[in-house]
Amino acid sequence: YTIGWWIDFGQQPIKSDVLVVLTGDYARPAYAAELFAQGFASEVWLSRPRRLSALAQLDLMDIHLPREEDINREILVKRGVPKDRIRFYGRDVVSTADEASALREEFPSRGKRILVVTSRFHARRALIILRRSLPEAEVRVVATPYEHFDRRWWKDKELSQNAMFEVLKT
């Protein structure tokens, strides 16, 4: 049950200067669009993750599947976020720490309030990493309600994999 407590985390959204969507699941930009529509921030930032090697191989064969950040942008746009309110940061990020470093380099965060959108199982670790990387900003991490979650994580294959990865990564 301890792991269930650890991965069952998310803060309440507050009005912020910017929404930051961490890569990993398409439920995240969907929730960010909802928060944007509710006026929690006037801009949404998306990171650019490293392309999975299998997809990079398809690129080499001239078979192009959209990049994750392009899909995330499309979700935001289809849910009402104007294109000019979407910004990209980072390049080929491979971890939450990479995303935090890239955001620190590209976003003037001093004195700003940053609302981060991720998954419930990832939110606690994301908060720790982002607060360390951006100590001059107020960071708040919200969990998308659009992903399945159960504190009995061991009964769900996908959630149990995510729970174990979070423990190892932490």
CSV table of C-alpha atoms in Angstrom, one decimal:
chain,number,residue,atom,x,y,z
A,1,TYR,CA,0.0,0.0,0.0
A,2,THR,CA,2.9,2.4,0.5
A,3,ILE,CA,3.6,2.5,-3.2
A,4,GLY,CA,-0.1,3.2,-3.8
A,5,TRP,CA,0.2,6.2,-1.5
A,6,TRP,CA,3.4,7.4,-3.2
A,7,ILE,CA,1.9,7.2,-6.7
A,8,ASP,CA,-1.5,8.6,-5.7
A,9,PHE,CA,-0.5,12.3,-5.9
A,10,GLY,CA,-1.6,15.5,-7.6
A,11,GLN,CA,-2.1,19.0,-6.5
A,12,GLN,CA,-5.0,21.3,-7.1
A,13,PRO,CA,-4.6,23.7,-10.1
A,14,ILE,CA,-4.0,27.4,-9.4
A,15,LYS,CA,-3.9,30.3,-11.8
A,16,SER,CA,-0.4,30.3,-13.2
A,17,ASP,CA,1.8,32.1,-15.7
A,18,VAL,CA,2.2,29.0,-17.9
A,19,LEU,CA,1.1,25.4,-18.3
A,20,VAL,CA,3.8,22.8,-18.9
A,21,VAL,CA,2.8,19.4,-20.3
A,22,LEU,CA,5.3,16.6,-19.6
A,23,THR,CA,5.7,14.0,-22.3
A,24,GLY,CA,4.5,10.4,-21.8
A,25,ASP,CA,0.7,10.2,-22.3
A,26,TYR,CA,-1.8,11.9,-24.6
A,27,ALA,CA,-4.2,12.4,-21.6
A,28,ARG,CA,-1.8,15.1,-20.4
A,29,PRO,CA,-2.3,17.6,-23.2
A,30,ALA,CA,-6.1,16.9,-23.2
A,31,TYR,CA,-6.2,17.9,-19.5
A,32,ALA,CA,-3.9,20.9,-20.2
A,33,ALA,CA,-6.4,22.1,-22.8
A,34,GLU,CA,-9.2,21.9,-20.2
A,35,LEU,CA,-7.1,23.9,-17.7
A,36,PHE,CA,-6.3,26.4,-20.4
A,37,ALA,CA,-10.0,26.8,-21.3
A,38,GLN,CA,-10.7,27.4,-17.6
A,39,GLY,CA,-8.2,30.2,-17.5
A,40,PHE,CA,-5.5,28.7,-15.3
A,41,ALA,CA,-2.8,29.9,-17.8
A,42,SER,CA,-2.5,31.8,-21.0
A,43,GLU,CA,0.2,29.7,-22.6
A,44,VAL,CA,1.0,26.0,-22.9
A,45,TRP,CA,4.6,24.6,-23.2
A,46,LEU,CA,5.4,21.2,-24.7
A,47,SER,CA,8.8,19.5,-24.6
A,48,ARG,CA,10.3,17.6,-27.5
A,49,PRO,CA,11.1,14.1,-26.5
A,50,ARG,CA,13.7,11.9,-28.2
A,51,ARG,CA,12.2,9.8,-31.0
A,52,LEU,CA,11.9,6.2,-30.0
A,53,SER,CA,14.5,4.1,-32.0
A,54,ALA,CA,11.8,2.0,-33.7
A,55,LEU,CA,10.2,5.2,-35.0
A,56,ALA,CA,13.5,6.7,-36.0
A,57,GLN,CA,14.0,3.5,-38.1
A,58,LEU,CA,10.7,4.1,-39.8
A,59,ASP,CA,11.8,7.7,-40.6
A,60,LEU,CA,14.8,6.3,-42.3
A,61,MET,CA,12.5,4.1,-44.5
A,62,ASP,CA,10.5,7.2,-45.4
A,63,ILE,CA,7.6,6.0,-43.3
A,64,HIS,CA,6.7,9.0,-41.1
A,65,LEU,CA,4.6,8.8,-38.0
A,66,PRO,CA,4.0,12.0,-36.2
A,67,ARG,CA,6.3,13.0,-33.4
A,68,GLU,CA,4.9,13.0,-29.9
A,69,GLU,CA,5.1,16.8,-29.6
A,70,ASP,CA,3.2,17.2,-32.8
A,71,ILE,CA,0.4,14.9,-31.6
A,72,ASN,CA,0.3,16.8,-28.3
A,73,ARG,CA,0.0,20.1,-30.1
A,74,GLU,CA,-2.8,18.7,-32.3
A,75,ILE,CA,-4.7,17.6,-29.2
A,76,LEU,CA,-4.3,21.1,-27.7
A,77,VAL,CA,-5.5,22.8,-30.9
A,78,LYS,CA,-8.5,20.4,-31.4
A,79,ARG,CA,-9.5,21.2,-27.8
A,80,GLY,CA,-9.4,24.9,-28.3
A,81,VAL,CA,-5.9,26.1,-27.5
A,82,PRO,CA,-4.8,28.7,-30.2
A,83,LYS,CA,-1.6,27.7,-32.0
A,84,ASP,CA,0.0,31.0,-31.0
A,85,ARG,CA,-0.5,30.0,-27.3
A,86,ILE,CA,1.6,26.8,-27.7
A,87,ARG,CA,5.3,26.8,-27.3
A,88,PHE,CA,7.9,24.1,-27.6
A,89,TYR,CA,11.0,23.7,-25.4
A,90,GLY,CA,13.9,21.3,-25.3
A,91,ARG,CA,15.1,18.9,-27.9
A,92,ASP,CA,15.4,15.1,-27.6
A,93,VAL,CA,14.6,15.0,-23.9
A,94,VAL,CA,14.7,11.6,-22.4
A,95,SER,CA,13.6,12.1,-18.8
A,96,THR,CA,11.8,14.4,-16.5
A,97,ALA,CA,15.1,15.8,-15.4
A,98,ASP,CA,15.9,16.6,-19.0
A,99,GLU,CA,12.6,18.4,-19.3
A,100,ALA,CA,13.2,20.4,-16.2
A,101,SER,CA,16.7,21.4,-17.4
A,102,ALA,CA,15.4,22.4,-20.8
A,103,LEU,CA,12.6,24.4,-19.2
A,104,ARG,CA,15.1,26.2,-16.9
A,105,GLU,CA,17.2,27.2,-19.9
A,106,GLU,CA,14.3,28.4,-22.1
A,107,PHE,CA,11.6,29.7,-19.7
A,108,PRO,CA,12.3,32.9,-17.7
A,109,SER,CA,11.0,31.3,-14.5
A,110,ARG,CA,12.1,33.7,-11.8
A,111,GLY,CA,9.0,34.8,-9.8
A,112,LYS,CA,6.7,32.8,-12.1
A,113,ARG,CA,4.0,30.3,-11.2
A,114,ILE,CA,4.3,27.1,-13.3
A,115,LEU,CA,1.4,24.6,-13.5
A,116,VAL,CA,2.8,21.2,-14.7
A,117,VAL,CA,0.5,18.5,-16.1
A,118,THR,CA,1.4,14.9,-15.9
A,119,SER,CA,0.1,11.5,-14.7
A,120,ARG,CA,-1.0,10.8,-11.2
A,121,PHE,CA,1.7,8.1,-10.8
A,122,HIS,CA,4.4,10.5,-12.0
A,123,ALA,CA,3.3,13.7,-10.3
A,124,ARG,CA,5.2,13.4,-7.0
A,125,ARG,CA,8.6,12.7,-8.6
A,126,ALA,CA,8.0,15.4,-11.2
A,127,LEU,CA,7.3,17.9,-8.4
A,128,ILE,CA,10.6,17.0,-6.6
A,129,ILE,CA,12.6,17.3,-9.9
A,130,LEU,CA,11.0,20.5,-11.1
A,131,ARG,CA,11.3,22.3,-7.7
A,132,ARG,CA,15.0,21.4,-7.5
A,133,SER,CA,15.6,22.6,-11.1
A,134,LEU,CA,13.5,25.8,-10.8
A,135,PRO,CA,13.9,27.0,-7.2
A,136,GLU,CA,13.1,30.6,-8.2
A,137,ALA,CA,9.6,29.6,-9.4
A,138,GLU,CA,6.5,28.3,-7.7
A,139,VAL,CA,5.9,24.9,-9.2
A,140,ARG,CA,2.6,23.0,-8.9
A,141,VAL,CA,1.9,19.6,-10.4
A,142,VAL,CA,-1.5,18.4,-11.4
A,143,ALA,CA,-2.5,14.9,-12.4
A,144,THR,CA,-4.7,14.3,-15.4
A,145,PRO,CA,-8.0,12.8,-14.5
A,146,TYR,CA,-8.2,11.1,-17.9
A,147,GLU,CA,-6.0,8.1,-17.0
A,148,HIS,CA,-7.1,5.0,-15.2
A,149,PHE,CA,-5.7,5.0,-11.6
A,150,ASP,CA,-6.2,2.6,-8.7
A,151,ARG,CA,-4.3,2.5,-5.4
A,152,ARG,CA,-4.4,-1.3,-5.9
A,153,TRP,CA,-1.8,-0.8,-8.6
A,154,TRP,CA,-0.7,-4.5,-8.6
A,155,LYS,CA,-4.1,-5.5,-10.1
A,156,ASP,CA,-3.4,-3.6,-13.3
A,157,LYS,CA,-0.5,-4.5,-15.6
A,158,GLU,CA,0.1,-1.0,-17.0
A,159,LEU,CA,-0.2,0.7,-13.6
A,160,SER,CA,2.0,-1.8,-11.9
A,161,GLN,CA,4.7,-1.2,-14.5
A,162,ASN,CA,4.4,2.5,-14.0
A,163,ALA,CA,4.4,2.1,-10.2
A,164,MET,CA,7.6,0.0,-10.3
A,165,PHE,CA,9.3,2.4,-12.7
A,166,GLU,CA,8.5,5.4,-10.5
A,167,VAL,CA,10.0,3.6,-7.4
A,168,LEU,CA,13.2,2.8,-9.4
A,169,LYS,CA,13.4,6.3,-10.9
A,170,THR,CA,12.9,8.0,-7.6
